[in-house]
Every structure is written in C-alpha cells, then in structure tokens.
Tab-separated table of C-alpha atoms in Angstrom:
chain	number	residue	atom	x	y	z
K	597	MET	CA	-133.521	-70.385	63.566
K	598	SER	CA	-133.904	-73.562	61.622
K	599	LEU	CA	-132.315	-74.254	58.302
K	600	ALA	CA	-135.720	-74.223	56.554
K	601	GLU	CA	-136.609	-70.826	57.994
K	602	SER	CA	-133.290	-69.397	57.010
K	603	THR	CA	-133.707	-70.633	53.491
K	604	SER	CA	-137.311	-69.403	53.161
K	605	THR	CA	-136.619	-65.986	54.569
K	606	PRO	CA	-136.334	-63.484	51.710
K	607	HIS	CA	-133.179	-61.464	51.365
K	608	THR	CA	-133.914	-57.949	52.542
K	609	GLY	CA	-130.453	-56.403	51.978
K	610	HIS	CA	-130.105	-53.413	49.757
K	611	ARG	CA	-128.075	-53.491	46.526
K	612	ALA	CA	-124.861	-51.571	46.717
K	613	PRO	CA	-125.038	-48.288	44.936
K	614	ALA	CA	-123.446	-48.171	41.522
K	615	GLU	CA	-120.009	-46.674	41.354
K	616	ALA	CA	-119.881	-43.137	40.215
K	617	PRO	CA	-118.070	-42.667	36.952
K	618	ARG	CA	-114.445	-41.865	37.460
K	619	ARG	CA	-113.330	-38.422	36.670
K	620	GLY	CA	-110.063	-38.837	34.945
K	621	ARG	CA	-108.120	-37.086	32.286
K	622	PRO	CA	-109.865	-36.347	29.028
K	623	ARG	CA	-109.356	-38.889	26.287
K	624	ARG	CA	-106.474	-38.204	24.017
K	625	ARG	CA	-107.148	-37.588	20.438
K	626	GLY	CA	-105.851	-40.152	18.002
K	627	ARG	CA	-102.936	-39.629	15.691
K	628	ARG	CA	-105.271	-39.248	12.742
K	629	SER	CA	-107.043	-36.251	14.267
K	630	SER	CA	-103.728	-34.611	15.131
K	631	ILE	CA	-102.492	-35.110	11.568
K	632	GLU	CA	-105.723	-33.653	10.197
K	633	ARG	CA	-105.361	-30.725	12.559
K	634	ASN	CA	-101.798	-30.086	11.393
K	635	SER	CA	-102.482	-30.765	7.717
K	636	PRO	CA	-102.335	-27.056	6.667
K	637	ILE	CA	-98.899	-26.751	8.258
K	638	LEU	CA	-97.689	-29.962	6.638
K	639	GLY	CA	-99.104	-28.831	3.324
K	640	LEU	CA	-97.280	-25.503	3.603
K	641	ILE	CA	-94.019	-27.290	4.383
K	642	ALA	CA	-94.520	-29.649	1.444
K	643	TRP	CA	-95.183	-26.770	-0.954
K	644	THR	CA	-92.133	-24.900	0.342
K	645	VAL	CA	-89.861	-27.896	-0.232
K	646	ALA	CA	-91.385	-28.435	-3.676
K	647	LEU	CA	-90.739	-24.804	-4.603
K	648	LEU	CA	-87.112	-25.101	-3.485
K	649	PHE	CA	-86.693	-27.882	-6.037
K	650	VAL	CA	-88.824	-26.436	-8.833
K	651	VAL	CA	-87.705	-22.785	-8.814
K	652	PRO	CA	-84.070	-23.468	-9.883
K	653	ILE	CA	-85.302	-25.716	-12.705
K	654	GLY	CA	-87.794	-23.064	-13.818
K	655	TRP	CA	-85.068	-20.430	-13.637
K	656	MET	CA	-82.762	-22.580	-15.776
K	657	LEU	CA	-85.569	-23.167	-18.288
K	658	LEU	CA	-86.230	-19.427	-18.549
K	659	THR	CA	-82.522	-18.654	-18.908
K	660	SER	CA	-82.212	-21.177	-21.738
K	661	PHE	CA	-84.543	-19.008	-23.848
K	662	HIS	CA	-82.511	-15.839	-23.278
K	663	SER	CA	-79.602	-14.567	-25.301
K	664	GLU	CA	-76.142	-14.604	-23.772
K	665	VAL	CA	-76.247	-10.868	-23.119
K	666	ASN	CA	-79.546	-11.050	-21.257
K	667	ALA	CA	-78.628	-14.275	-19.440
K	668	ALA	CA	-75.457	-12.700	-18.039
K	669	GLN	CA	-77.150	-9.544	-16.696
K	670	ASN	CA	-77.045	-8.834	-12.983
K	671	PRO	CA	-79.743	-8.342	-11.744
K	672	PRO	CA	-81.357	-10.833	-14.104
K	673	ALA	CA	-83.593	-9.633	-16.908
K	674	LEU	CA	-86.785	-11.587	-16.280
K	675	PHE	CA	-88.769	-10.019	-19.111
K	676	ALA	CA	-86.022	-10.119	-21.716
K	677	PRO	CA	-86.964	-11.239	-25.242
K	678	LEU	CA	-87.097	-14.992	-25.703
K	679	THR	CA	-85.018	-16.729	-28.342
K	680	LEU	CA	-84.038	-20.238	-29.456
K	681	ASP	CA	-80.413	-19.352	-30.171
K	682	GLY	CA	-79.177	-21.423	-27.237
K	683	TYR	CA	-80.950	-24.558	-28.469
K	684	ARG	CA	-79.740	-23.974	-32.021
K	685	THR	CA	-76.193	-23.842	-30.740
K	686	VAL	CA	-76.645	-26.959	-28.591
K	687	PHE	CA	-77.940	-28.999	-31.541
K	688	GLY	CA	-75.257	-27.656	-33.883
K	689	VAL	CA	-77.647	-25.772	-36.179
K	690	THR	CA	-75.586	-22.578	-36.090
K	691	GLY	CA	-72.283	-24.416	-36.156
K	692	GLY	CA	-70.205	-25.957	-33.426
K	693	LYS	CA	-70.498	-29.281	-31.636
K	694	SER	CA	-73.900	-30.956	-31.347
K	695	VAL	CA	-75.210	-32.627	-28.195
K	696	ILE	CA	-76.606	-35.648	-30.067
K	697	PRO	CA	-73.368	-37.739	-30.094
K	698	ALA	CA	-72.922	-37.093	-26.356
K	699	LEU	CA	-76.507	-38.203	-25.705
K	700	LEU	CA	-75.948	-41.380	-27.709
K	701	ASN	CA	-72.736	-42.144	-25.805
K	702	SER	CA	-74.434	-41.596	-22.463
K	703	THR	CA	-77.390	-43.759	-23.489
K	704	ILE	CA	-75.174	-46.628	-24.638
K	705	ALA	CA	-72.940	-46.488	-21.556
K	706	ALA	CA	-75.832	-46.185	-19.094
K	707	VAL	CA	-78.169	-48.787	-20.627
K	708	VAL	CA	-75.565	-51.459	-21.408
K	709	SER	CA	-73.862	-51.121	-18.018
K	710	THR	CA	-77.239	-51.320	-16.254
K	711	VAL	CA	-78.124	-54.523	-18.117
K	712	LEU	CA	-74.785	-56.048	-17.122
K	713	VAL	CA	-75.314	-54.944	-13.529
K	714	LEU	CA	-78.713	-56.635	-13.352
K	715	VAL	CA	-77.389	-59.836	-14.945
K	716	LEU	CA	-74.601	-60.043	-12.360
K	717	ALA	CA	-76.486	-58.664	-9.357
K	718	LEU	CA	-79.559	-60.915	-9.520
K	719	PRO	CA	-77.696	-64.211	-8.879
K	720	ALA	CA	-75.562	-62.520	-6.216
K	721	ALA	CA	-78.647	-61.155	-4.464
K	722	TYR	CA	-80.282	-64.586	-4.724
K	723	ALA	CA	-77.239	-66.177	-3.080
K	724	THR	CA	-77.228	-63.683	-0.215
K	725	SER	CA	-80.953	-63.435	0.533
K	726	ILE	CA	-83.077	-66.392	-0.572
K	727	LYS	CA	-80.486	-69.161	-0.208
K	728	PRO	CA	-77.623	-67.575	1.709
K	729	VAL	CA	-74.191	-69.019	1.080
K	730	GLN	CA	-71.644	-69.478	3.840
K	731	LYS	CA	-70.448	-66.199	5.331
K	732	SER	CA	-72.894	-64.227	3.217
K	733	THR	CA	-72.521	-61.292	5.604
K	734	ASP	CA	-68.797	-61.126	4.854
K	735	VAL	CA	-69.562	-61.250	1.143
K	736	LEU	CA	-71.988	-58.341	1.444
K	737	PHE	CA	-69.477	-56.352	3.458
K	738	PHE	CA	-66.868	-56.987	0.764
K	739	PHE	CA	-69.219	-55.606	-1.881
K	740	LEU	CA	-69.860	-52.565	0.292
K	741	SER	CA	-66.156	-52.045	1.038
K	742	THR	CA	-65.477	-51.490	-2.664
K	743	LYS	CA	-67.326	-48.165	-2.334
K	744	PHE	CA	-65.051	-46.950	0.459
K	745	LEU	CA	-62.245	-45.963	-1.919
K	746	PRO	CA	-62.868	-42.612	-3.625
K	747	ILE	CA	-62.858	-42.771	-7.400
K	748	VAL	CA	-60.207	-40.067	-7.620
K	749	ALA	CA	-57.815	-42.296	-5.616
K	750	GLY	CA	-57.939	-45.017	-8.266
K	751	LEU	CA	-58.146	-42.703	-11.259
K	752	LEU	CA	-54.416	-42.657	-12.072
K	753	PRO	CA	-53.974	-46.482	-12.109
K	754	ILE	CA	-57.106	-46.819	-14.242
K	755	TYR	CA	-55.814	-44.201	-16.663
K	756	MET	CA	-52.385	-45.854	-16.925
K	757	PHE	CA	-53.929	-49.271	-17.506
K	758	ALA	CA	-56.366	-47.937	-20.115
K	759	LYS	CA	-53.513	-46.185	-21.904
K	760	TYR	CA	-51.405	-49.352	-21.841
K	761	VAL	CA	-54.136	-51.519	-23.390
K	762	GLY	CA	-55.269	-48.795	-25.804
K	763	ALA	CA	-58.745	-48.377	-24.281
K	764	LEU	CA	-58.757	-44.596	-23.884
K	765	ASP	CA	-61.658	-42.708	-25.471
K	766	SER	CA	-63.705	-45.896	-25.619
K	767	ILE	CA	-67.338	-46.534	-24.687
K	768	GLY	CA	-66.430	-50.110	-23.740
K	769	LEU	CA	-64.141	-48.869	-20.978
K	770	LEU	CA	-66.892	-46.677	-19.533
K	771	ILE	CA	-69.335	-49.585	-19.635
K	772	ILE	CA	-66.956	-51.772	-17.627
K	773	LEU	CA	-66.234	-49.025	-15.098
K	774	TYR	CA	-69.899	-48.092	-14.673
K	775	THR	CA	-70.770	-51.757	-14.180
K	776	CYS	CA	-68.172	-52.098	-11.422
K	777	MET	CA	-69.291	-48.796	-9.895
K	778	ASN	CA	-73.000	-49.690	-9.666
K	779	LEU	CA	-72.737	-53.420	-8.932
K	780	PRO	CA	-72.384	-53.179	-5.103
K	781	ILE	CA	-75.356	-50.804	-4.828
K	782	ALA	CA	-77.484	-53.044	-7.036
K	783	ILE	CA	-76.638	-56.169	-5.017
K	784	TRP	CA	-77.614	-54.521	-1.749
K	785	MET	CA	-80.850	-53.140	-3.181
K	786	LEU	CA	-81.883	-56.360	-4.904
K	787	ARG	CA	-81.046	-58.343	-1.788
K	788	SER	CA	-83.647	-56.407	0.206
K	789	PHE	CA	-86.191	-56.796	-2.585
K	790	LEU	CA	-85.652	-60.533	-3.070
K	791	ALA	CA	-85.976	-61.110	0.663
K	792	GLU	CA	-89.667	-60.163	0.298
K	793	VAL	CA	-90.371	-62.900	-2.270
K	794	PRO	CA	-92.678	-65.549	-0.684
K	795	VAL	CA	-90.866	-68.775	0.099
K	796	GLU	CA	-93.919	-70.831	-0.948
K	797	ILE	CA	-93.547	-69.696	-4.562
K	798	LEU	CA	-89.921	-70.734	-4.626
K	799	GLU	CA	-90.723	-74.104	-3.087
K	800	ALA	CA	-93.456	-74.691	-5.666
K	801	ALA	CA	-91.054	-73.879	-8.478
K	802	GLN	CA	-88.500	-76.229	-6.966
K	803	LEU	CA	-91.055	-79.033	-6.820
K	804	ASP	CA	-91.852	-78.448	-10.484
K	805	GLY	CA	-88.198	-79.053	-11.303
K	806	ALA	CA	-87.223	-75.461	-12.136
K	807	GLY	CA	-83.497	-74.764	-12.054
K	808	LEU	CA	-81.757	-71.637	-10.864
K	809	ILE	CA	-81.903	-69.730	-14.145
K	810	ARG	CA	-85.543	-70.614	-14.748
K	811	THR	CA	-86.472	-69.736	-11.161
K	812	ILE	CA	-84.854	-66.327	-11.458
K	813	ARG	CA	-86.339	-65.642	-14.911
K	814	ASN	CA	-89.892	-66.987	-14.481
K	815	VAL	CA	-90.515	-66.667	-10.742
K	816	ILE	CA	-88.333	-64.079	-9.062
K	817	MET	CA	-88.194	-61.431	-11.786
K	818	PRO	CA	-91.988	-61.100	-12.222
K	819	VAL	CA	-92.550	-60.956	-8.465
K	820	ALA	CA	-89.730	-58.483	-7.781
K	821	SER	CA	-90.212	-56.470	-10.985
K	822	SER	CA	-90.807	-53.233	-9.065
K	823	GLY	CA	-87.567	-53.573	-7.129
K	824	ILE	CA	-85.640	-54.481	-10.273
K	825	ALA	CA	-87.072	-51.445	-12.079
K	826	ALA	CA	-86.110	-49.154	-9.191
K	827	THR	CA	-82.583	-50.585	-9.127
K	828	ALA	CA	-82.219	-50.226	-12.888
K	829	LEU	CA	-83.381	-46.614	-12.847
K	830	ILE	CA	-80.968	-45.684	-10.065
K	831	CYS	CA	-78.072	-47.343	-11.906
K	832	ILE	CA	-79.001	-45.447	-15.084
K	833	ILE	CA	-79.090	-42.138	-13.206
K	834	PHE	CA	-75.707	-42.769	-11.568
K	835	SER	CA	-74.153	-43.695	-14.913
K	836	TRP	CA	-75.788	-40.786	-16.730
K	837	ASN	CA	-74.526	-38.199	-14.223
K	838	GLU	CA	-70.960	-39.513	-13.834
K	839	LEU	CA	-68.380	-36.907	-14.850
K	840	LEU	CA	-64.943	-37.670	-13.377
K	841	LEU	CA	-64.238	-40.933	-15.199
K	842	ALA	CA	-65.787	-39.746	-18.444
K	843	ARG	CA	-63.894	-36.455	-18.350
K	844	THR	CA	-60.547	-38.156	-17.738
K	845	LEU	CA	-60.812	-41.295	-19.876
K	846	THR	CA	-62.691	-40.020	-22.929
K	847	GLY	CA	-61.938	-37.446	-25.577
K	848	VAL	CA	-63.510	-36.548	-28.886
K	849	LEU	CA	-65.289	-39.777	-29.818
K	850	SER	CA	-66.720	-41.095	-26.534
K	851	GLY	CA	-67.535	-37.961	-24.582
K	852	THR	CA	-70.758	-38.267	-22.580
K	853	SER	CA	-73.386	-35.683	-21.715
K	854	PRO	CA	-71.680	-34.354	-18.539
K	855	VAL	CA	-68.479	-33.888	-20.548
K	856	PHE	CA	-70.466	-31.940	-23.144
K	857	LEU	CA	-71.879	-29.705	-20.390
K	858	ALA	CA	-68.400	-29.046	-19.008
K	859	SER	CA	-67.268	-27.813	-22.423
K	860	PHE	CA	-69.286	-24.604	-21.981
K	861	VAL	CA	-66.918	-23.484	-19.230
K	862	THR	CA	-64.098	-21.993	-21.306
K	863	SER	CA	-61.318	-19.470	-20.922
K	864	GLN	CA	-63.561	-16.944	-22.670
K	865	GLY	CA	-66.105	-17.167	-19.894
K	866	LEU	CA	-69.275	-19.043	-19.012
K	867	PHE	CA	-71.901	-19.233	-21.738
K	868	LEU	CA	-74.841	-19.278	-19.362
K	869	GLY	CA	-77.657	-19.291	-21.906
K	870	GLN	CA	-76.188	-22.140	-23.958
K	871	LEU	CA	-75.305	-24.074	-20.803
K	872	SER	CA	-78.879	-23.774	-19.512
K	873	ALA	CA	-80.241	-25.027	-22.835
K	874	ALA	CA	-77.802	-27.943	-22.797
K	875	CYS	CA	-78.762	-28.814	-19.213
K	876	ILE	CA	-82.443	-28.941	-20.162
K	877	VAL	CA	-81.743	-31.193	-23.142
K	878	VAL	CA	-79.477	-33.526	-21.140
K	879	SER	CA	-81.917	-33.756	-18.233
K	880	LEU	CA	-84.968	-34.617	-20.339
K	881	PRO	CA	-84.173	-38.326	-20.996
K	882	VAL	CA	-83.714	-39.077	-17.303
K	883	LEU	CA	-86.816	-37.091	-16.356
K	884	ILE	CA	-88.896	-38.913	-18.976
K	885	ALA	CA	-87.612	-42.282	-17.760
K	886	GLY	CA	-88.367	-41.320	-14.162
K	887	PHE	CA	-91.931	-40.235	-14.931
K	888	ALA	CA	-92.537	-43.309	-17.076
K	889	ALA	CA	-91.390	-45.642	-14.288
K	890	GLN	CA	-92.767	-43.554	-11.427
K	891	ASP	CA	-95.178	-46.198	-10.143
K	892	LYS	CA	-92.572	-48.951	-10.331
K	893	LEU	CA	-89.998	-46.717	-8.673
K	894	VAL	CA	-92.199	-45.767	-5.716
K	895	GLN	CA	-93.426	-49.336	-5.299
K	896	GLY	CA	-89.915	-50.725	-5.522
K	897	LEU	CA	-88.349	-48.249	-3.092
K	898	SER	CA	-91.153	-48.813	-0.573
K	899	LEU	CA	-90.911	-52.600	-0.875
K	900	GLY	CA	-89.709	-54.081	2.389
K	901	ALA	CA	-90.399	-50.923	4.372
K	902	VAL	CA	-91.416	-51.227	8.012
K	903	LYS	CA	-95.205	-51.114	8.211
C-alpha cells in the first residue's frame, strides 16, 4: 500500500468504551456536618458546664437574703423568708465593721499595682518580642523563675523586712508586692500580644522619627489595646483575690476585701448569711469590670491563637 492510500484511508477503528465509574467508599462527610449532627450533644454539655458554675453563685445569692437561722439549717430552707439583714450588717448599718473601707483598699491596691505593672511590662515585652535583646530567652526564663517560689516560703522575710522599715499595715507595701507578683505574668502575656503587631507599622513609625516612648504610646498601644486590656484585667483579678499577703501584712487600716471576708469565720461560728452577702458585694466590682471589658478580653486572649 502506498503512502497516499494509507493517508486517504479513513480510520475504521472503534473508540474504546468509557471507563465505568469506580465503586469506592462513600464520601466522608465534612467536619461541619459532623459538628451540626452533634450540636445537641455539645449544647447539652455546654449547658451542664454553665449550670455547674451558675448554681453555686445562685445559691450564695439566695443565702445572702436569708437570716442566719435559716441560712444555717440542714437541709437548707429554700422557701425561707427573705431579708436584707445580711447586707445591712455588711455595710455597717446595724453596727459593726463596714465593707466600704476594704473595697477602697482593694481598689487602690489593684488599680495602682496594675498601672505600674503595665508601665514596666510594656518596655520589657517590647525588648523581648519586637526587638529582642541578647539572650532574651534567658531573660524570659528569669521572669518565669520568679514564680517558682511559693509565696508562703518568702512570707517570713517579707514580714521581717516590712516590720523593720515600718511598712506593716500599709497600702504602699501591698502595691509593691502585687506589682512584683503580677509583673512576670504580664510580661509573658504582652510579649505574645506584641509579637502580632505588624512590622510595617513599626518601620513606618521609625522612618517618621518616632522614638521608643512615642512608638509604644502612639503605635503599639492602640494596635495591641485588646491584649493590654486582657492583661490589665487579669492583673486586677489576681490582686483583688490575693489573701495571704494581705492577711499577714495588714491590720486595721489597710485590710482588703478578702481579709474582710475572712473576718466572718470566728470562734463563735460561721455567719453564713452575712458571709454570702459580703461575697456578693465583693464580687460585684470584678464582675462588672469583666462584663464591661468582655469584648476586649475575648479578643485579647484569642490574639495570636493558632488559626
């Protein structure tokens, strides 16, 4: 056969049959469908955990409106008459010590120490995250190592020193101790927050001639405001709830809210109704601050999370 004939001859072969679709395993459902399928179970778990937290607070709130006789009954008297005697006693209306000086002492110690912590922790976090100094890892480990020693182990030397310098029963001493107590935690938290600040913003501020203080005040603080707010709120909570140092180093003038709560445990017994009322009053400032800064707190604690 010639080349022309071979090229002019039409192709008479048949097309290969199409492959039959493979029969494999059924497609897996995505994670979203599995979460939607399990959402009633997750919702039940969430409500159970929420009730475990809310029921004791509700029980304490109900007990605060009961008299001491009804509050001490076993089994508890749920439908006992309600009264404000516990709150009158807590605020000193019916005589006795009022909670207001303790709240003022706690507010001063917590707020002032938190401000000092932020003033000291921001430059330290800047030096360990944005522009790390030499051996910054060792510096961070040193800050963390200061939390290894239990407070009770250093309580006696602190007490002897405070007695020697005449600083017992002083708010200033608590402010210094709370600042030292919260500073390592604040540095580690702010370091993770400042690491998320875009480098381009810092370079632009540097080109504009901004110094360190101006960069921290006008650039870093607005960008990392959520992380700073979360750090400040945690420092306030830690200072507000501290009992051991305040109980040992303060007396009549500088007693804080936890010290006031401990005063209801006496040799005559436990005044449960008055203690519940005092706990509600002492907890309200922190709860109000937490709800007011809820968005900043959630945003700050989730900043830098793995996405």
